[in-house]
Amino acid sequence: MGHAPLPDSGFLEDWAARLRQAAERPVVGILLRGSHARRTATAHSDVDLDVLVGGAPYAARRAYLAESAGRLTHVSVAARDVRSWVHRLGEPADWAFGLPVTAPVRLLWADPHWRPRIDLPVLCQPAEPPRLEEMIAALGKAAAARAADDRLGVRLAVADLARLCPSVLRPANPSVRVSSRRAAFAAALELPVAPPGYREDMLLCLGLRPGSTGQLWAAAVRLVAGTLPLVRPYAEVIAEAAGTDLADALVDGRLDRYVAQLARPAAPRPGTGRERSPVPAPRAGQWVTVPVPDAPVTGVPSDPSGPAASSPARPSRLDPAIAARLRRTADGLVAAVVRAHDSGEVLMVAWMDDEALHRTLTTGRATYWSRSRCEYWVKGATSGHHQYVRSVALDCDGDALLVSVDQVGAACHTGHRTCFFTELPVTGAGAQ
């Protein structure tokens, strides 16, 4: 459908005169906004008018159905005192997903005294500061609703979270200005620096893609967890908006730990018999974790200072011949030293139990056991920094593994190629 022409001058002049006569206060200006001012209106578009009045703070909204040439037009009139209207130009627009606004406007009539201040070709409003604190709070509300089995509460909270996410990602992205809510939405979905799967997760959280409550929760966690490493270099900007403690927590990893804490599967509600959620829970910025069902622990000494475990701590499908050669910690784990297959560079150290080793050997994807969250995680499942396994070797004592991988992107959650990037001074004999 083609764009509709601007309302004819007679229609606009009549409405300007009508509004000036009906106003309860002296009118100092009338402006045309919206799709007609942008010249993108269709035959169904509203006519949006701002009526600026003098005097004390004032705001009102009126709606009319105007008939012209046998056709009805919806006229929306927003009245506001001129000083607060000018002041609002210095504030972010609440519909712009945190992005800065440059929206065309057309002056229909103005008092000569105010004309120089309100006769603007465009209305410019600044970007919203990155609302990281509010986004984290929204994830907390979603977690609480999930624990209470409040499905509607989860959906409302993750929708709020998705609306906040573009403002948090904005410092990491090229500058963009929008002129309408539709343009703001399109720009928010197409941010070039964003977590993996960002567009689909946004649509899911905003309710524009079908999905279960569990899928919405997992998408919300991915959005927050994937956003943190992207905005970590902009901690100073976060500090200006939310204070230094939140910025410090972003840098030192406390915020990642808090998100991981929220992402853990909800415990069963007393008396409900409901099992733990099977939804994968990503670790902030890096890994997808898979909950492990409760099972009796075998082969683990009750005294942690006692001898190493001779049996796996969790059920596993690992080849018994391989399992028999492992010498595990009291937690049923062996250390996994990960190196780059092509260069031999040591990338990271993690932990595997029998089942993690089984999954690593049979899927070709490096899978580890998280001691802090008691969950499995697959390297790169959220971040895209995958580890494709080329070989696995067991050391002579059976208590360590050497995993050779093709590393995609950074191995370290800080964004470094390797976790071993901090050089320590060696001053002893032979240091030269």
Short mmCIF file of C-alpha atoms in Angstrom, two decimals, residues 3-419:
data_model
loop_
_atom_site.label_atom_id
_atom_site.label_comp_id
_atom_site.label_asym_id
_atom_site.label_seq_id
_atom_site.Cartn_x
_atom_site.Cartn_y
_atom_site.Cartn_z
CA HIS A 3 1.89 6.25 1.54
CA ALA A 4 -0.99 8.62 2.12
CA PRO A 5 -0.42 12.33 1.44
CA LEU A 6 -0.27 14.76 4.33
CA PRO A 7 -3.69 16.01 5.42
CA ASP A 8 -4.61 18.98 3.25
CA SER A 9 -3.80 22.43 4.59
CA GLY A 10 -7.46 23.30 5.05
CA PHE A 11 -8.00 20.27 7.33
CA LEU A 12 -4.96 21.13 9.43
CA GLU A 13 -5.78 24.84 9.62
CA ASP A 14 -9.32 24.08 10.73
CA TRP A 15 -8.07 21.79 13.48
CA ALA A 16 -5.43 24.28 14.62
CA ALA A 17 -8.09 26.98 14.93
CA ARG A 18 -10.50 24.62 16.71
CA LEU A 19 -7.89 23.57 19.24
CA ARG A 20 -6.85 27.15 19.96
CA GLN A 21 -10.46 28.11 20.63
CA ALA A 22 -11.22 25.07 22.80
CA ALA A 23 -8.05 25.22 24.89
CA GLU A 24 -8.39 25.96 28.58
CA ARG A 25 -5.06 27.85 28.54
CA PRO A 26 -3.32 30.19 26.09
CA VAL A 27 -1.94 28.15 23.19
CA VAL A 28 1.62 28.99 22.17
CA GLY A 29 2.14 26.37 19.46
CA ILE A 30 0.62 23.42 17.55
CA LEU A 31 2.79 20.77 15.89
CA LEU A 32 2.12 17.80 13.62
CA ARG A 33 4.01 14.64 14.63
CA GLY A 34 3.98 10.94 13.87
CA SER A 35 3.66 9.17 10.52
CA HIS A 36 2.20 12.19 8.71
CA ALA A 37 5.17 14.33 9.72
CA ARG A 38 7.52 11.52 8.65
CA ARG A 39 5.62 11.18 5.36
CA THR A 40 5.11 7.47 5.98
CA ALA A 41 1.38 7.60 6.72
CA THR A 42 -1.12 5.22 5.14
CA ALA A 43 -4.84 5.70 4.66
CA HIS A 44 -5.34 4.24 8.14
CA SER A 45 -2.84 6.40 10.01
CA ASP A 46 -3.77 8.70 12.87
CA VAL A 47 -3.12 12.42 12.84
CA ASP A 48 -0.96 13.20 15.87
CA LEU A 49 -0.94 16.78 17.16
CA ASP A 50 0.95 18.39 20.04
CA VAL A 51 -0.72 21.44 21.54
CA LEU A 52 1.66 23.56 23.62
CA VAL A 53 0.17 25.87 26.22
CA GLY A 54 1.53 28.47 28.64
CA GLY A 55 1.35 28.56 32.39
CA ALA A 56 2.03 25.99 35.12
CA PRO A 57 2.84 22.31 34.44
CA TYR A 58 -0.03 20.73 32.57
CA ALA A 59 -0.68 17.55 30.57
CA ALA A 60 -3.83 16.21 28.95
CA ARG A 61 -4.79 13.97 26.06
CA ARG A 62 -7.89 14.10 23.87
CA ALA A 63 -9.05 11.94 20.97
CA TYR A 64 -11.42 12.87 18.14
CA LEU A 65 -12.96 11.25 15.07
CA ALA A 66 -12.95 13.93 12.38
CA GLU A 67 -14.94 13.51 9.16
CA SER A 68 -13.61 14.97 5.93
CA ALA A 69 -14.87 14.19 2.43
CA GLY A 70 -16.92 11.32 3.81
CA ARG A 71 -13.97 9.66 5.54
CA LEU A 72 -13.30 9.44 9.27
CA THR A 73 -9.85 10.23 10.64
CA HIS A 74 -8.62 9.56 14.15
CA VAL A 75 -7.06 12.75 15.54
CA SER A 76 -4.94 12.30 18.68
CA VAL A 77 -4.14 15.48 20.59
CA ALA A 78 -1.53 15.68 23.35
CA ALA A 79 -1.61 18.96 25.28
CA ARG A 80 1.34 19.98 27.46
CA ASP A 81 2.77 23.16 28.91
CA VAL A 82 5.53 24.40 26.65
CA ARG A 83 8.31 24.43 29.24
CA SER A 84 7.92 20.78 30.22
CA TRP A 85 7.58 19.89 26.51
CA VAL A 86 10.93 21.53 25.80
CA HIS A 87 12.41 19.87 28.89
CA ARG A 88 11.25 16.42 27.71
CA LEU A 89 13.33 16.80 24.58
CA GLY A 90 16.33 16.29 26.85
CA GLU A 91 14.99 12.96 28.17
CA PRO A 92 14.97 9.51 26.50
CA ALA A 93 11.81 8.44 24.70
CA ASP A 94 10.01 5.64 26.55
CA TRP A 95 9.16 3.79 23.31
CA ALA A 96 12.62 3.74 21.68
CA PHE A 97 14.20 0.64 23.33
CA GLY A 98 16.82 2.93 24.86
CA LEU A 99 17.99 4.30 21.47
CA PRO A 100 18.35 8.00 20.61
CA VAL A 101 15.52 9.58 18.62
CA THR A 102 15.43 11.96 15.67
CA ALA A 103 11.79 12.34 14.61
CA PRO A 104 10.51 14.83 11.98
CA VAL A 105 7.92 17.39 13.12
CA ARG A 106 5.96 20.14 11.37
CA LEU A 107 4.94 23.41 13.01
CA LEU A 108 1.34 24.34 12.15
CA TRP A 109 1.02 27.49 14.24
CA ALA A 110 3.07 29.31 16.89
CA ASP A 111 2.98 32.37 19.06
CA PRO A 112 5.74 34.73 17.76
CA HIS A 113 7.48 34.74 21.15
CA TRP A 114 7.82 30.93 21.24
CA ARG A 115 8.31 30.25 17.53
CA PRO A 116 12.15 30.31 17.62
CA ARG A 117 12.20 27.68 20.37
CA ILE A 118 9.60 25.26 19.00
CA ASP A 119 9.95 25.61 15.22
CA LEU A 120 12.16 22.53 14.89
CA PRO A 121 12.64 20.37 11.76
CA VAL A 122 13.08 17.30 13.98
CA LEU A 123 12.55 16.41 17.61
CA CYS A 124 15.75 14.94 19.07
CA GLN A 125 15.80 12.94 22.27
CA PRO A 126 18.88 11.32 23.82
CA ALA A 127 19.58 7.63 24.30
CA GLU A 128 18.66 5.97 27.55
CA PRO A 129 21.55 5.12 29.88
CA PRO A 130 22.32 1.37 29.99
CA ARG A 131 19.76 -0.02 32.41
CA LEU A 132 21.78 -3.02 33.52
CA GLU A 133 20.50 -2.93 37.10
CA GLU A 134 16.87 -3.02 35.95
CA MET A 135 17.62 -5.88 33.53
CA ILE A 136 19.22 -7.93 36.30
CA ALA A 137 16.27 -7.14 38.56
CA ALA A 138 13.87 -8.33 35.84
CA LEU A 139 15.77 -11.63 35.64
CA GLY A 140 15.43 -11.94 39.42
CA LYS A 141 11.67 -11.38 39.16
CA ALA A 142 11.45 -14.02 36.45
CA ALA A 143 13.43 -16.45 38.62
CA ALA A 144 11.12 -15.82 41.58
CA ALA A 145 8.03 -16.32 39.40
CA ARG A 146 9.53 -19.51 37.99
CA ALA A 147 10.21 -20.87 41.48
CA ALA A 148 6.57 -20.13 42.38
CA ASP A 149 5.33 -21.77 39.16
CA ASP A 150 3.81 -18.41 38.19
CA ARG A 151 3.87 -18.72 34.41
CA LEU A 152 2.26 -15.36 33.72
CA GLY A 153 4.75 -13.70 36.07
CA VAL A 154 7.64 -15.27 34.15
CA ARG A 155 6.29 -13.97 30.84
CA LEU A 156 5.77 -10.45 32.14
CA ALA A 157 9.24 -10.29 33.69
CA VAL A 158 11.11 -11.63 30.65
CA ALA A 159 9.22 -9.18 28.40
CA ASP A 160 10.45 -6.31 30.59
CA LEU A 161 13.95 -7.78 30.46
CA ALA A 162 13.92 -7.91 26.66
CA ARG A 163 12.81 -4.28 26.40
CA LEU A 164 15.76 -3.26 28.58
CA CYS A 165 18.40 -5.37 26.86
CA PRO A 166 19.04 -3.05 23.86
CA SER A 167 19.82 -0.13 26.17
CA VAL A 168 22.43 -2.25 27.97
CA LEU A 169 24.01 -3.37 24.69
CA ARG A 170 24.00 0.13 23.18
CA PRO A 171 27.48 1.21 24.41
CA ALA A 172 29.02 -1.78 22.59
CA ASN A 173 27.26 -0.98 19.30
CA PRO A 174 27.57 1.64 16.57
CA SER A 175 25.41 4.72 17.11
CA VAL A 176 21.96 4.61 15.51
CA ARG A 177 19.03 7.04 15.65
CA VAL A 178 15.39 6.13 15.19
CA SER A 179 12.32 8.09 14.18
CA SER A 180 9.46 5.82 15.20
CA ARG A 181 8.59 2.95 17.48
CA ARG A 182 8.67 0.53 14.55
CA ALA A 183 12.10 1.77 13.50
CA ALA A 184 13.31 1.50 17.10
CA PHE A 185 12.10 -2.09 17.31
CA ALA A 186 13.80 -3.03 14.05
CA ALA A 187 17.06 -1.39 15.12
CA ALA A 188 16.93 -3.06 18.53
CA LEU A 189 16.60 -6.49 16.91
CA GLU A 190 19.49 -5.89 14.50
CA LEU A 191 22.20 -4.68 16.89
CA PRO A 192 25.42 -6.06 15.36
CA VAL A 193 27.12 -6.66 18.73
CA ALA A 194 24.79 -8.99 20.60
CA PRO A 195 24.74 -12.44 22.23
CA PRO A 196 24.38 -15.54 20.00
CA GLY A 197 20.73 -16.15 19.11
CA TYR A 198 19.89 -12.63 20.27
CA ARG A 199 17.15 -11.86 17.73
CA GLU A 200 15.23 -15.08 18.30
CA ASP A 201 15.59 -14.82 22.08
CA MET A 202 14.30 -11.23 21.97
CA LEU A 203 11.27 -12.19 19.89
CA LEU A 204 10.58 -15.12 22.19
CA CYS A 205 10.80 -13.02 25.38
CA LEU A 206 8.67 -10.25 23.90
CA GLY A 207 5.95 -12.77 23.12
CA LEU A 208 6.32 -12.45 19.35
CA ARG A 209 7.39 -16.09 18.93
CA PRO A 210 5.55 -19.05 20.47
CA GLY A 211 7.33 -20.78 23.30
CA SER A 212 6.81 -22.53 26.63
CA THR A 213 7.52 -20.84 29.93
CA GLY A 214 10.70 -22.88 30.20
CA GLN A 215 11.84 -21.75 26.76
CA LEU A 216 11.20 -18.11 27.67
CA TRP A 217 13.18 -18.50 30.89
CA ALA A 218 16.13 -20.08 29.07
CA ALA A 219 16.03 -17.30 26.45
CA ALA A 220 16.03 -14.62 29.16
CA VAL A 221 19.03 -16.18 30.88
CA ARG A 222 20.88 -16.39 27.56
CA LEU A 223 20.20 -12.71 26.87
CA VAL A 224 21.55 -11.56 30.23
CA ALA A 225 24.43 -14.04 30.40
CA GLY A 226 25.50 -13.25 26.85
CA THR A 227 25.25 -9.49 27.35
CA LEU A 228 27.57 -9.28 30.37
CA PRO A 229 30.88 -10.08 28.60
CA LEU A 230 29.96 -7.74 25.74
CA VAL A 231 29.45 -4.72 28.01
CA ARG A 232 32.23 -5.50 30.49
CA PRO A 233 34.65 -3.12 28.67
CA TYR A 234 32.12 -0.32 29.24
CA ALA A 235 31.99 -0.59 33.03
CA GLU A 236 32.61 3.15 33.39
CA VAL A 237 29.40 3.86 31.45
CA ILE A 238 27.55 1.40 33.69
CA ALA A 239 28.97 3.15 36.76
CA GLU A 240 27.55 6.50 35.62
CA ALA A 241 24.07 4.99 35.33
CA ALA A 242 23.93 2.52 38.22
CA GLY A 243 26.84 3.26 40.55
CA THR A 244 30.31 1.89 41.04
CA ASP A 245 29.40 -1.28 42.93
CA LEU A 246 27.42 -2.75 40.05
CA ALA A 247 30.19 -1.75 37.65
CA ASP A 248 32.78 -3.40 39.90
CA ALA A 249 30.60 -6.51 40.11
CA LEU A 250 30.49 -6.59 36.31
CA VAL A 251 34.30 -6.49 36.12
CA ASP A 252 35.20 -8.84 38.96
CA GLY A 253 32.72 -11.57 38.05
CA ARG A 254 30.23 -11.18 40.91
CA LEU A 255 27.51 -10.29 38.44
CA ASP A 256 28.23 -13.44 36.42
CA ARG A 257 28.02 -15.48 39.61
CA TYR A 258 24.73 -13.84 40.54
CA VAL A 259 23.22 -14.59 37.13
CA ALA A 260 24.47 -18.18 37.38
CA GLN A 261 22.85 -18.38 40.82
CA LEU A 262 19.52 -17.21 39.40
CA ALA A 263 19.87 -19.62 36.49
CA ARG A 264 20.08 -22.73 38.62
CA PRO A 265 17.06 -25.01 38.30
CA ALA A 266 14.27 -24.15 40.69
CA ALA A 267 13.96 -26.52 43.64
CA PRO A 268 10.67 -28.42 43.95
CA ARG A 269 8.00 -26.61 45.91
CA PRO A 270 7.17 -28.36 49.18
CA GLY A 271 4.29 -30.78 48.77
CA THR A 272 4.03 -30.41 44.98
CA GLY A 273 6.21 -33.35 44.00
CA ARG A 274 7.33 -31.28 41.02
CA GLU A 275 10.74 -32.24 39.69
CA ARG A 276 13.57 -29.84 38.99
CA SER A 277 13.21 -27.95 35.74
CA PRO A 278 14.85 -29.70 32.74
CA VAL A 279 15.53 -26.35 31.04
CA PRO A 280 19.24 -25.81 30.30
CA ALA A 281 20.61 -22.95 32.42
CA PRO A 282 23.49 -21.04 30.80
CA ARG A 283 26.40 -19.79 32.85
CA ALA A 284 26.83 -16.05 32.36
CA GLY A 285 28.44 -15.34 29.03
CA GLN A 286 29.90 -18.73 28.39
CA TRP A 287 28.29 -22.13 28.87
CA VAL A 288 25.05 -24.06 28.80
CA THR A 289 24.52 -26.22 31.87
CA VAL A 290 22.36 -29.31 32.08
CA PRO A 291 20.81 -30.23 35.43
CA VAL A 292 21.75 -33.66 36.76
CA PRO A 293 18.99 -35.66 38.46
CA ASP A 294 19.63 -36.50 42.09
CA ALA A 295 21.23 -39.92 42.47
CA PRO A 296 23.00 -41.78 45.28
CA VAL A 297 26.69 -40.91 45.42
CA THR A 298 28.90 -44.00 45.39
CA GLY A 299 32.61 -44.37 45.87
CA VAL A 300 33.06 -40.97 47.58
CA PRO A 301 34.59 -41.01 51.07
CA SER A 302 32.55 -39.20 53.72
CA ASP A 303 35.79 -37.66 54.96
CA PRO A 304 37.04 -35.19 52.31
CA SER A 305 40.55 -35.54 53.66
CA GLY A 306 40.48 -39.29 53.05
CA PRO A 307 41.76 -41.14 49.99
CA ALA A 308 40.68 -40.23 46.47
CA ALA A 309 37.45 -41.69 45.14
CA SER A 310 37.87 -44.98 43.36
CA SER A 311 34.37 -44.93 41.86
CA PRO A 312 32.39 -42.27 39.99
CA ALA A 313 30.29 -39.90 42.10
CA ARG A 314 27.44 -39.88 39.55
CA PRO A 315 25.92 -42.47 37.23
CA SER A 316 27.76 -42.67 33.92
CA ARG A 317 27.80 -44.46 30.59
CA LEU A 318 31.60 -44.29 30.36
CA ASP A 319 33.32 -47.42 29.07
CA PRO A 320 34.13 -49.48 32.21
CA ALA A 321 37.64 -50.18 30.90
CA ILE A 322 38.35 -46.41 30.83
CA ALA A 323 36.55 -45.77 34.11
CA ALA A 324 38.72 -48.38 35.85
CA ARG A 325 41.85 -46.40 35.00
CA LEU A 326 40.68 -43.10 36.51
CA ARG A 327 41.96 -41.91 39.86
CA ARG A 328 39.40 -39.36 41.02
CA THR A 329 39.23 -36.65 43.66
CA ALA A 330 36.88 -36.98 46.61
CA ASP A 331 34.27 -35.30 44.39
CA GLY A 332 34.67 -37.96 41.71
CA LEU A 333 36.56 -35.63 39.34
CA VAL A 334 39.73 -35.58 37.27
CA ALA A 335 41.45 -32.43 36.03
CA ALA A 336 41.22 -31.71 32.30
CA VAL A 337 44.04 -29.66 30.80
CA VAL A 338 42.87 -28.24 27.48
CA ARG A 339 45.30 -27.30 24.71
CA ALA A 340 45.03 -26.11 21.11
CA HIS A 341 45.50 -29.06 18.74
CA ASP A 342 47.40 -27.06 16.13
CA SER A 343 49.83 -25.12 18.34
CA GLY A 344 49.92 -27.03 21.63
CA GLU A 345 49.09 -23.80 23.50
CA VAL A 346 47.49 -24.49 26.89
CA LEU A 347 44.06 -22.84 26.86
CA MET A 348 42.35 -23.66 30.15
CA VAL A 349 41.89 -26.17 32.96
CA ALA A 350 38.50 -27.59 33.93
CA TRP A 351 37.08 -30.67 35.61
CA MET A 352 35.44 -33.83 34.27
CA ASP A 353 33.66 -36.68 35.95
CA ASP A 354 33.03 -40.02 34.26
CA GLU A 355 29.89 -38.85 32.46
CA ALA A 356 31.49 -35.60 31.26
CA LEU A 357 34.36 -37.66 29.83
CA HIS A 358 31.88 -40.04 28.20
CA ARG A 359 30.04 -37.13 26.56
CA THR A 360 33.31 -35.55 25.44
CA LEU A 361 34.51 -38.80 23.84
CA THR A 362 31.20 -39.65 22.15
CA THR A 363 30.01 -36.21 21.00
CA GLY A 364 33.32 -34.57 20.08
CA ARG A 365 32.27 -31.50 22.09
CA ALA A 366 34.22 -30.62 25.24
CA THR A 367 31.90 -31.19 28.20
CA TYR A 368 32.83 -30.42 31.80
CA TRP A 369 31.46 -30.62 35.34
CA SER A 370 30.91 -27.40 37.30
CA ARG A 371 31.88 -27.82 40.93
CA SER A 372 30.13 -24.60 42.01
CA ARG A 373 26.80 -25.31 40.28
CA CYS A 374 26.92 -29.13 40.30
CA GLU A 375 25.95 -29.18 36.62
CA TYR A 376 27.43 -30.23 33.29
CA TRP A 377 28.32 -27.52 30.78
CA VAL A 378 29.26 -27.69 27.12
CA LYS A 379 31.94 -25.22 26.15
CA GLY A 380 30.67 -22.66 23.64
CA ALA A 381 27.03 -23.72 23.59
CA THR A 382 26.00 -20.15 24.47
CA SER A 383 29.01 -18.03 23.55
CA GLY A 384 29.80 -19.74 20.24
CA HIS A 385 33.40 -20.31 21.44
CA HIS A 386 33.18 -24.04 20.76
CA GLN A 387 35.80 -26.66 21.48
CA TYR A 388 35.87 -29.48 18.94
CA VAL A 389 37.77 -32.40 20.44
CA ARG A 390 40.58 -33.93 18.39
CA SER A 391 42.08 -36.24 21.02
CA VAL A 392 41.99 -37.08 24.72
CA ALA A 393 44.92 -38.61 26.63
CA LEU A 394 45.09 -39.95 30.20
CA ASP A 395 48.21 -39.34 32.27
CA CYS A 396 50.25 -42.10 33.91
CA ASP A 397 48.56 -41.72 37.32
CA GLY A 398 45.05 -41.60 35.87
CA ASP A 399 44.18 -38.33 37.68
CA ALA A 400 44.48 -35.86 34.78
CA LEU A 401 43.36 -35.66 31.15
CA LEU A 402 44.96 -33.83 28.24
CA VAL A 403 42.26 -32.65 25.83
CA SER A 404 43.39 -31.39 22.41
CA VAL A 405 40.78 -29.21 20.72
CA ASP A 406 40.12 -26.98 17.78
CA GLN A 407 39.20 -23.80 19.64
CA VAL A 408 36.70 -21.39 18.10
CA GLY A 409 37.18 -17.88 19.47
CA ALA A 410 38.36 -17.27 23.03
CA ALA A 411 38.84 -20.09 25.51
CA CYS A 412 38.68 -17.81 28.56
CA HIS A 413 35.41 -16.27 29.77
CA THR A 414 37.23 -12.91 29.97
CA GLY A 415 37.58 -12.89 26.20
CA HIS A 416 41.26 -13.88 26.11
CA ARG A 417 42.49 -16.63 23.84
CA THR A 418 43.83 -18.56 26.86
CA CYS A 419 43.12 -18.42 30.58
#
